XYZ file of C-alpha atoms in Angstrom:
121
model
C 0.000 0.000 0.000
C 1.407 3.359 -1.005
C 1.338 6.014 1.684
C 2.654 9.549 1.616
C 3.020 11.315 4.945
C 3.712 15.033 5.096
C 5.135 16.914 8.048
C 6.609 20.293 8.870
C 3.623 22.575 8.498
C 2.823 25.237 11.039
C 2.215 28.918 11.635
C 4.779 31.589 10.877
C 4.867 35.308 10.356
C 5.371 36.839 6.940
C 8.999 36.615 5.926
C 9.544 33.433 7.907
C 10.531 29.966 6.739
C 9.220 26.430 6.950
C 10.520 23.111 5.692
C 8.006 20.490 4.639
C 8.880 16.834 4.262
C 7.024 13.950 2.676
C 7.975 10.335 3.289
C 6.829 7.663 0.845
C 6.198 4.128 2.091
C 7.413 2.378 -1.079
C 10.527 2.520 -3.229
C 10.633 5.206 -5.899
C 11.844 4.243 -9.364
C 13.583 6.458 -11.887
C 10.383 6.651 -13.918
C 8.339 8.032 -11.026
C 7.802 11.688 -10.344
C 6.795 13.622 -7.257
C 5.614 17.055 -6.416
C 4.156 19.506 -3.935
C 0.730 21.006 -4.393
C -1.408 23.334 -2.295
C -5.010 24.330 -1.681
C -5.520 27.822 -0.341
C -8.735 29.023 1.324
C -11.459 28.981 -1.295
C -8.995 28.066 -4.030
C -8.494 25.003 -6.171
C -5.489 22.803 -5.665
C -2.470 23.980 -7.634
C 1.042 22.785 -8.326
C 3.896 24.299 -6.340
C 6.941 22.300 -7.473
C 7.491 18.988 -9.248
C 10.483 16.719 -9.867
C 11.087 14.097 -12.550
C 14.102 11.949 -13.432
C 16.776 14.220 -12.062
C 15.737 17.090 -14.301
C 15.571 20.617 -12.971
C 12.484 21.132 -10.841
C 9.443 22.871 -12.226
C 8.213 25.682 -9.992
C 4.998 27.644 -10.142
C 5.387 31.296 -11.049
C 4.258 32.416 -7.613
C 7.274 30.637 -6.044
C 9.580 33.381 -7.377
C 12.810 31.728 -6.147
C 11.512 31.506 -2.572
C 11.014 27.728 -2.426
C 13.393 24.845 -3.075
C 12.281 21.258 -3.668
C 14.624 18.330 -3.116
C 14.685 14.571 -2.651
C 16.795 12.371 -0.407
C 16.749 9.029 1.363
C 16.857 7.176 -1.923
C 14.181 9.507 -3.278
C 11.698 8.334 -0.652
C 11.664 11.728 1.043
C 10.539 14.861 -0.757
C 11.307 18.180 0.862
C 10.109 21.711 0.280
C 12.126 24.521 1.825
C 9.973 27.634 1.893
C 11.551 31.005 2.602
C 10.208 34.558 2.556
C 6.714 33.251 3.169
C 3.772 35.500 2.397
C 0.211 35.471 3.769
C -0.973 34.312 0.340
C 1.092 31.147 0.810
C -1.388 30.068 3.480
C -2.746 26.713 2.338
C -2.839 23.008 2.939
C 0.227 21.573 1.231
C 0.058 18.119 -0.306
C 2.696 15.724 -1.521
C 1.921 13.650 -4.621
C 3.435 10.700 -6.432
C 2.925 9.694 -10.040
C 4.066 6.463 -11.661
C 5.293 8.350 -14.705
C 6.229 11.882 -15.816
C 5.530 15.000 -13.779
C 2.383 14.829 -11.673
C -0.447 17.269 -12.013
C -3.557 17.818 -9.946
C -5.477 15.703 -12.457
C -3.070 12.791 -12.975
C -1.184 12.166 -9.717
C -1.635 8.568 -8.585
C -1.180 9.024 -4.848
C -1.654 11.891 -2.401
C -0.673 12.600 1.147
C -3.139 13.834 3.715
C -1.777 17.380 3.626
C -0.116 19.674 6.130
C -1.388 23.132 7.040
C 0.803 26.173 6.489
C -0.455 29.454 7.916
C 1.385 32.719 7.301
C 0.292 35.766 9.260
C 0.972 39.368 8.306
């Protein structure tokens, strides 16, 4: 059974930092891809950053060089370092895994339960 477990969310003030982590319960192959997504209050889920086959990460435009996505632990842990956080970054952040090229909201195969990030002004 594939499980993705996120951690690291919390409440910070604007300008602060948080580091999210996602641990996957199964081995990740070179053909798999992973990513971070978020759902803000009253907003649809959107991609934040995705990784595939060692290529450069894809970041959403709103990231603006503030976030860094990385993998370690044999690719079973996906991290998201978030700096210079803004109130508009407030959302539930989800980790996703796709058995294939870059995941999207529509095609990701597995999702974590999400972790809340709240940024106050």
